[in-house]
PDB file of C-alpha atoms in Angstrom:
ATOM      1  CA  MET A   1     116.017  96.066 113.208  1.00  0.00           C
ATOM      2  CA  ARG A   2     119.262  97.537 111.730  1.00  0.00           C
ATOM      3  CA  LEU A   3     119.339 101.165 109.540  1.00  0.00           C
ATOM      4  CA  LEU A   4     122.171 102.383 107.601  1.00  0.00           C
ATOM      5  CA  VAL A   5     122.238 105.921 106.968  1.00  0.00           C
ATOM      6  CA  VAL A   6     124.159 107.495 104.171  1.00  0.00           C
ATOM      7  CA  GLU A   7     124.944 111.110 104.635  1.00  0.00           C
ATOM      8  CA  ASP A   8     127.823 113.475 104.328  1.00  0.00           C
ATOM      9  CA  ASN A   9     126.365 115.871 106.356  1.00  0.00           C
ATOM     10  CA  LYS A  10     128.009 114.500 109.510  1.00  0.00           C
ATOM     11  CA  ASP A  11     126.505 116.697 112.112  1.00  0.00           C
ATOM     12  CA  LEU A  12     123.284 115.363 110.501  1.00  0.00           C
ATOM     13  CA  ALA A  13     124.851 111.739 110.600  1.00  0.00           C
ATOM     14  CA  ALA A  14     125.531 112.218 114.447  1.00  0.00           C
ATOM     15  CA  TRP A  15     121.949 113.888 114.782  1.00  0.00           C
ATOM     16  CA  LEU A  16     119.990 111.174 113.232  1.00  0.00           C
ATOM     17  CA  GLY A  17     122.645 108.352 114.655  1.00  0.00           C
ATOM     18  CA  LYS A  18     122.025 109.473 117.774  1.00  0.00           C
ATOM     19  CA  ALA A  19     117.489 110.236 117.202  1.00  0.00           C
ATOM     20  CA  LEU A  20     116.899 106.629 115.740  1.00  0.00           C
ATOM     21  CA  ARG A  21     119.212 104.446 118.723  1.00  0.00           C
ATOM     22  CA  GLN A  22     117.918 105.731 121.334  1.00  0.00           C
ATOM     23  CA  ALA A  23     113.870 104.697 119.310  1.00  0.00           C
ATOM     24  CA  GLN A  24     115.836 101.351 119.961  1.00  0.00           C
ATOM     25  CA  TYR A  25     117.318 101.283 115.979  1.00  0.00           C
ATOM     26  CA  ALA A  26     120.732  99.653 115.022  1.00  0.00           C
ATOM     27  CA  ILE A  27     122.468 101.953 113.293  1.00  0.00           C
ATOM     28  CA  ASP A  28     125.027 102.302 110.522  1.00  0.00           C
ATOM     29  CA  ILE A  29     126.899 105.961 109.370  1.00  0.00           C
ATOM     30  CA  ALA A  30     128.537 105.623 106.321  1.00  0.00           C
ATOM     31  CA  HIS A  31     129.445 109.055 104.207  1.00  0.00           C
ATOM     32  CA  ASP A  32     129.618 109.052 101.442  1.00  0.00           C
ATOM     33  CA  GLY A  33     128.278 106.380  98.237  1.00  0.00           C
ATOM     34  CA  GLU A  34     131.205 103.852  98.355  1.00  0.00           C
ATOM     35  CA  ASP A  35     131.381 103.542 101.913  1.00  0.00           C
ATOM     36  CA  ALA A  36     128.039 102.112 101.606  1.00  0.00           C
ATOM     37  CA  GLU A  37     127.866 100.631  98.874  1.00  0.00           C
ATOM     38  CA  HIS A  38     130.518  98.415 101.082  1.00  0.00           C
ATOM     39  CA  MET A  39     128.270  98.141 104.226  1.00  0.00           C
ATOM     40  CA  LEU A  40     125.494  96.778 102.203  1.00  0.00           C
ATOM     41  CA  LYS A  41     128.204  94.058 100.637  1.00  0.00           C
ATOM     42  CA  VAL A  42     128.779  92.557 104.475  1.00  0.00           C
ATOM     43  CA  ALA A  43     126.115  93.838 106.144  1.00  0.00           C
ATOM     44  CA  GLU A  44     121.882  93.020 106.004  1.00  0.00           C
ATOM     45  CA  TYR A  45     119.835  95.724 106.904  1.00  0.00           C
ATOM     46  CA  SER A  46     116.462  96.254 107.720  1.00  0.00           C
ATOM     47  CA  ALA A  47     116.443  99.588 104.946  1.00  0.00           C
ATOM     48  CA  MET A  48     118.686 102.605 104.057  1.00  0.00           C
ATOM     49  CA  ILE A  49     118.127 106.375 104.708  1.00  0.00           C
ATOM     50  CA  LEU A  50     119.598 107.795 101.847  1.00  0.00           C
ATOM     51  CA  ASP A  51     121.004 111.113 100.872  1.00  0.00           C
ATOM     52  CA  LEU A  52     121.829 111.464  97.407  1.00  0.00           C
ATOM     53  CA  ALA A  53     123.815 114.577  96.970  1.00  0.00           C
ATOM     54  CA  LEU A  54     127.243 111.902  97.738  1.00  0.00           C
ATOM     55  CA  PRO A  55     130.351 112.244  97.619  1.00  0.00           C
ATOM     56  CA  LYS A  56     132.322 109.012  96.012  1.00  0.00           C
ATOM     57  CA  LEU A  57     129.426 107.260  94.270  1.00  0.00           C
ATOM     58  CA  ASP A  58     126.285 109.750  94.313  1.00  0.00           C
ATOM     59  CA  GLY A  59     122.454 108.684  96.120  1.00  0.00           C
ATOM     60  CA  LEU A  60     121.204 108.383  92.824  1.00  0.00           C
ATOM     61  CA  THR A  61     123.607 105.946  91.927  1.00  0.00           C
ATOM     62  CA  LEU A  62     123.734 103.847  94.703  1.00  0.00           C
ATOM     63  CA  LEU A  63     120.478 103.568  94.749  1.00  0.00           C
ATOM     64  CA  LYS A  64     120.175 102.224  90.726  1.00  0.00           C
ATOM     65  CA  ARG A  65     123.185  99.882  91.277  1.00  0.00           C
ATOM     66  CA  LEU A  66     121.431  98.388  94.832  1.00  0.00           C
ATOM     67  CA  ARG A  67     118.639  97.032  93.030  1.00  0.00           C
ATOM     68  CA  GLN A  68     119.661  95.819  89.831  1.00  0.00           C
ATOM     69  CA  SER A  69     121.437  93.631  91.843  1.00  0.00           C
ATOM     70  CA  GLY A  70     118.171  92.722  93.023  1.00  0.00           C
ATOM     71  CA  ASN A  71     118.363  93.837  96.507  1.00  0.00           C
ATOM     72  CA  LYS A  72     114.585  94.631  97.696  1.00  0.00           C
ATOM     73  CA  LEU A  73     116.051  96.579 101.236  1.00  0.00           C
ATOM     74  CA  PRO A  74     114.423  99.441 102.172  1.00  0.00           C
ATOM     75  CA  VAL A  75     114.685 103.263 101.279  1.00  0.00           C
ATOM     76  CA  ILE A  76     113.958 105.231 102.106  1.00  0.00           C
ATOM     77  CA  ILE A  77     115.408 109.205 100.863  1.00  0.00           C
ATOM     78  CA  LEU A  78     116.472 112.720 102.674  1.00  0.00           C
ATOM     79  CA  THR A  79     116.862 115.151 100.239  1.00  0.00           C
ATOM     80  CA  ALA A  80     116.754 118.856 100.009  1.00  0.00           C
ATOM     81  CA  ASN A  81     115.844 118.852  96.461  1.00  0.00           C
ATOM     82  CA  ALA A  82     112.501 118.533  97.335  1.00  0.00           C
ATOM     83  CA  SER A  83     111.549 119.484  93.555  1.00  0.00           C
ATOM     84  CA  LEU A  84     108.452 116.719  91.843  1.00  0.00           C
ATOM     85  CA  ASP A  85     111.629 115.821  89.135  1.00  0.00           C
ATOM     86  CA  GLY A  86     113.481 115.654  92.259  1.00  0.00           C
ATOM     87  CA  ARG A  87     111.282 113.025  94.025  1.00  0.00           C
ATOM     88  CA  VAL A  88     109.923 111.338  90.563  1.00  0.00           C
ATOM     89  CA  ALA A  89     113.063 110.855  89.700  1.00  0.00           C
ATOM     90  CA  GLY A  90     114.060 108.856  93.286  1.00  0.00           C
ATOM     91  CA  LEU A  91     111.251 107.182  93.227  1.00  0.00           C
ATOM     92  CA  ASP A  92     111.808 105.934  89.477  1.00  0.00           C
ATOM     93  CA  SER A  93     115.182 104.506  90.710  1.00  0.00           C
ATOM     94  CA  GLY A  94     113.682 101.881  93.606  1.00  0.00           C
ATOM     95  CA  ALA A  95     113.316 105.055  97.131  1.00  0.00           C
ATOM     96  CA  ASP A  96     110.151 103.387  98.204  1.00  0.00           C
ATOM     97  CA  ASP A  97     109.781 106.396 100.171  1.00  0.00           C
ATOM     98  CA  TYR A  98     110.454 110.764 100.232  1.00  0.00           C
ATOM     99  CA  LEU A  99     111.598 113.022 103.136  1.00  0.00           C
ATOM    100  CA  ALA A 100     112.734 116.594 101.491  1.00  0.00           C
ATOM    101  CA  LYS A 101     115.084 118.722 105.003  1.00  0.00           C
ATOM    102  CA  PRO A 102     114.236 119.791 107.083  1.00  0.00           C
ATOM    103  CA  PHE A 103     112.141 116.954 108.003  1.00  0.00           C
ATOM    104  CA  GLU A 104     110.694 115.512 111.855  1.00  0.00           C
ATOM    105  CA  ILE A 105     112.346 112.777 113.650  1.00  0.00           C
ATOM    106  CA  ALA A 106     108.890 111.339 114.049  1.00  0.00           C
ATOM    107  CA  GLU A 107     107.992 111.394 110.536  1.00  0.00           C
ATOM    108  CA  LEU A 108     111.563 109.578 109.806  1.00  0.00           C
ATOM    109  CA  GLU A 109     110.428 107.396 112.291  1.00  0.00           C
ATOM    110  CA  ALA A 110     106.651 106.213 111.807  1.00  0.00           C
ATOM    111  CA  ARG A 111     108.282 105.901 107.861  1.00  0.00           C
ATOM    112  CA  ILE A 112     111.017 103.878 108.461  1.00  0.00           C
ATOM    113  CA  ARG A 113     108.176 101.449 110.360  1.00  0.00           C
ATOM    114  CA  ALA A 114     106.201 101.541 107.244  1.00  0.00           C
ATOM    115  CA  VAL A 115     108.296 100.204 104.287  1.00  0.00           C
ATOM    116  CA  VAL A 116     110.045  98.187 106.770  1.00  0.00           C
ATOM    117  CA  ARG A 117     105.825  96.316 107.682  1.00  0.00           C
ATOM    118  CA  ARG A 118     105.292  96.871 103.990  1.00  0.00           C
ATOM    119  CA  GLY A 119     108.819  94.747 102.994  1.00  0.00           C
ATOM    120  CA  GLN A 120     108.274  92.582 105.251  1.00  0.00           C
ATOM    121  CA  ASP A 121     107.534  88.652 104.380  1.00  0.00           C
ATOM    122  CA  ARG A 122     104.454  89.287 107.562  1.00  0.00           C
ATOM    123  CA  ALA A 123     101.763  90.885 106.835  1.00  0.00           C
ATOM    124  CA  SER A 124     100.734  91.892 110.740  1.00  0.00           C
ATOM    125  CA  SER A 125     101.518  94.813 111.549  1.00  0.00           C
ATOM    126  CA  GLU A 126     101.007  92.901 115.158  1.00  0.00           C
ATOM    127  CA  ILE A 127     102.470  89.952 116.545  1.00  0.00           C
ATOM    128  CA  THR A 128     101.378  87.191 118.632  1.00  0.00           C
ATOM    129  CA  VAL A 129     102.748  84.094 120.205  1.00  0.00           C
ATOM    130  CA  GLY A 130     101.822  82.886 123.111  1.00  0.00           C
ATOM    131  CA  ASN A 131     100.559  85.362 125.998  1.00  0.00           C
ATOM    132  CA  LEU A 132     103.068  87.656 123.953  1.00  0.00           C
ATOM    133  CA  ARG A 133     101.762  90.182 121.621  1.00  0.00           C
ATOM    134  CA  PHE A 134     104.425  93.240 119.237  1.00  0.00           C
ATOM    135  CA  SER A 135     102.979  95.763 118.096  1.00  0.00           C
ATOM    136  CA  GLY A 136     104.217  96.848 114.817  1.00  0.00           C
ATOM    137  CA  GLY A 137     103.094  99.925 114.496  1.00  0.00           C
ATOM    138  CA  THR A 138     104.787 101.042 118.025  1.00  0.00           C
ATOM    139  CA  ARG A 139     106.996  98.964 119.063  1.00  0.00           C
ATOM    140  CA  GLN A 140     106.268  97.604 121.608  1.00  0.00           C
ATOM    141  CA  PHE A 141     105.819  94.114 123.065  1.00  0.00           C
ATOM    142  CA  PHE A 142     102.705  93.948 126.059  1.00  0.00           C
ATOM    143  CA  VAL A 143     102.589  90.407 127.447  1.00  0.00           C
ATOM    144  CA  ALA A 144      98.829  89.726 128.803  1.00  0.00           C
ATOM    145  CA  ASP A 145      98.518  93.255 127.246  1.00  0.00           C
ATOM    146  CA  GLU A 146     100.902  94.690 129.862  1.00  0.00           C
ATOM    147  CA  LEU A 147     103.712  96.813 128.535  1.00  0.00           C
ATOM    148  CA  LEU A 148     106.810  95.146 128.422  1.00  0.00           C
ATOM    149  CA  GLN A 149     109.792  96.324 129.495  1.00  0.00           C
ATOM    150  CA  LEU A 150     113.025  96.875 128.188  1.00  0.00           C
ATOM    151  CA  THR A 151     116.438  97.727 127.178  1.00  0.00           C
ATOM    152  CA  PRO A 152     117.355  98.718 124.009  1.00  0.00           C
ATOM    153  CA  ARG A 153     119.613  96.032 123.514  1.00  0.00           C
ATOM    154  CA  GLU A 154     116.926  93.519 124.806  1.00  0.00           C
ATOM    155  CA  TYR A 155     114.247  94.863 122.848  1.00  0.00           C
ATOM    156  CA  ALA A 156     116.560  93.927 119.586  1.00  0.00           C
ATOM    157  CA  VAL A 157     117.310  90.659 120.581  1.00  0.00           C
ATOM    158  CA  LEU A 158     113.409  89.940 121.316  1.00  0.00           C
ATOM    159  CA  GLU A 159     112.292  92.406 118.093  1.00  0.00           C
ATOM    160  CA  GLN A 160     114.619  89.694 115.396  1.00  0.00           C
ATOM    161  CA  LEU A 161     114.068  86.635 117.514  1.00  0.00           C
ATOM    162  CA  VAL A 162     109.946  87.586 116.627  1.00  0.00           C
ATOM    163  CA  MET A 163     110.048  88.895 113.508  1.00  0.00           C
ATOM    164  CA  LYS A 164     112.103  85.410 112.876  1.00  0.00           C
ATOM    165  CA  LEU A 165     109.688  83.361 114.548  1.00  0.00           C
ATOM    166  CA  GLY A 166     109.064  79.907 113.658  1.00  0.00           C
ATOM    167  CA  ASN A 167     112.811  79.671 112.395  1.00  0.00           C
ATOM    168  CA  THR A 168     115.824  79.097 114.303  1.00  0.00           C
ATOM    169  CA  VAL A 169     118.121  82.722 114.777  1.00  0.00           C
ATOM    170  CA  SER A 170     122.065  82.229 114.339  1.00  0.00           C
ATOM    171  CA  LYS A 171     123.450  83.811 117.602  1.00  0.00           C
ATOM    172  CA  ALA A 172     126.023  85.785 114.850  1.00  0.00           C
ATOM    173  CA  ALA A 173     122.902  87.075 113.703  1.00  0.00           C
ATOM    174  CA  LEU A 174     121.180  88.378 116.971  1.00  0.00           C
ATOM    175  CA  SER A 175     124.645  90.270 116.754  1.00  0.00           C
ATOM    176  CA  GLU A 176     124.710  92.006 113.972  1.00  0.00           C
ATOM    177  CA  SER A 177     120.403  93.049 114.482  1.00  0.00           C
ATOM    178  CA  VAL A 178     121.686  94.424 117.768  1.00  0.00           C
ATOM    179  CA  PHE A 179     125.717  96.418 117.626  1.00  0.00           C
ATOM    180  CA  GLY A 180     127.231  98.376 114.362  1.00  0.00           C
ATOM    181  CA  PHE A 181     129.691  98.619 112.998  1.00  0.00           C
ATOM    182  CA  ASP A 182     131.175 100.681 115.864  1.00  0.00           C
ATOM    183  CA  ASP A 183     130.217  99.194 118.094  1.00  0.00           C
ATOM    184  CA  GLU A 184     133.030  97.194 120.235  1.00  0.00           C
ATOM    185  CA  ALA A 185     130.775  93.692 120.615  1.00  0.00           C
ATOM    186  CA  ASP A 186     131.835  90.854 123.003  1.00  0.00           C
ATOM    187  CA  PRO A 187     131.375  87.461 122.172  1.00  0.00           C
ATOM    188  CA  SER A 188     128.835  86.876 125.578  1.00  0.00           C
ATOM    189  CA  ALA A 189     126.704  89.534 125.251  1.00  0.00           C
ATOM    190  CA  ILE A 190     124.384  87.888 122.822  1.00  0.00           C
ATOM    191  CA  GLU A 191     124.079  85.385 126.084  1.00  0.00           C
ATOM    192  CA  ILE A 192     123.568  87.632 128.614  1.00  0.00           C
ATOM    193  CA  TYR A 193     120.659  89.726 126.757  1.00  0.00           C
ATOM    194  CA  VAL A 194     118.974  86.181 126.344  1.00  0.00           C
ATOM    195  CA  HIS A 195     119.445  84.692 130.000  1.00  0.00           C
ATOM    196  CA  ARG A 196     118.287  89.037 130.934  1.00  0.00           C
ATOM    197  CA  LEU A 197     114.633  88.443 128.551  1.00  0.00           C
ATOM    198  CA  ARG A 198     114.393  84.878 130.045  1.00  0.00           C
ATOM    199  CA  LYS A 199     114.349  86.578 133.251  1.00  0.00           C
ATOM    200  CA  LYS A 200     111.668  88.906 132.706  1.00  0.00           C
ATOM    201  CA  LEU A 201     109.633  86.224 129.950  1.00  0.00           C
ATOM    202  CA  GLU A 202     109.288  84.271 133.120  1.00  0.00           C
ATOM    203  CA  SER A 203     105.833  85.017 133.158  1.00  0.00           C
ATOM    204  CA  SER A 204     104.841  84.512 129.465  1.00  0.00           C
ATOM    205  CA  SER A 205     104.158  81.427 127.705  1.00  0.00           C
ATOM    206  CA  VAL A 206     106.722  81.722 125.343  1.00  0.00           C
ATOM    207  CA  GLN A 207     110.224  80.121 126.031  1.00  0.00           C
ATOM    208  CA  ILE A 208     113.682  81.902 124.408  1.00  0.00           C
ATOM    209  CA  ALA A 209     114.829  77.843 123.542  1.00  0.00           C
ATOM    210  CA  THR A 210     118.703  77.209 123.296  1.00  0.00           C
ATOM    211  CA  LEU A 211     119.277  74.822 119.844  1.00  0.00           C
ATOM    212  CA  ARG A 212     123.501  73.976 119.720  1.00  0.00           C
ATOM    213  CA  GLY A 213     125.183  75.047 117.448  1.00  0.00           C
ATOM    214  CA  LEU A 214     123.195  77.062 115.845  1.00  0.00           C
ATOM    215  CA  GLY A 215     121.282  79.738 117.670  1.00  0.00           C
ATOM    216  CA  TYR A 216     117.337  80.665 119.526  1.00  0.00           C
ATOM    217  CA  LEU A 217     114.338  79.913 118.305  1.00  0.00           C
ATOM    218  CA  LEU A 218     111.411  81.801 120.019  1.00  0.00           C
ATOM    219  CA  ARG A 219     108.456  79.035 120.570  1.00  0.00           C
ATOM    220  CA  HIS A 220     105.389  78.949 122.335  1.00  0.00           C
ATOM    221  CA  VAL A 221     105.099  77.006 126.291  1.00  0.00           C
ATOM    222  CA  GLU A 222     101.631  75.284 127.280  1.00  0.00           C
TER     223      GLU A 222
END
């Protein structure tokens, strides 16, 4: 999953980015509301972590504009303002959740999983195809109940394929789920990750099929 972190405190933003990347998310960071608004127009995200006290364009205004445009992206507000009025203002503006600073990264990760799960079309937090199982609660993959060991970017590719189960996923969409704006992405990188995943899934009953000119499709094979 690709997340947008909007935080003007650069030290906090860097810490958040590092912690969430270690949790196998692709991360983009914006330090002001105007940059965040631009990123939201050119990239697709699974959720946004939003500070309210932002330069150029404040967080509440950004959130209101997002909702007025019809965008239902899950949004978690992070703010030092833990007052009741502050929480109500954020939720009334369209936020899905609210977390006051300081906070523990484990709690933020749990809240991210919860808002993303609520926003997905698939109501179940567990997805199974053949003997491959994805647990939305723990964000882990299992083949015949054995934990599948994946690198963060292999994980990101497989997660995207599972979340789009039954649909073809383009190479561009996979690249967006793996790489942030600041990453230097080799055009052939997705092919490499798909090749590695196919090797790791050889003992499973699923296959990553290539549909030339269209992308990749995860499917069950007998």
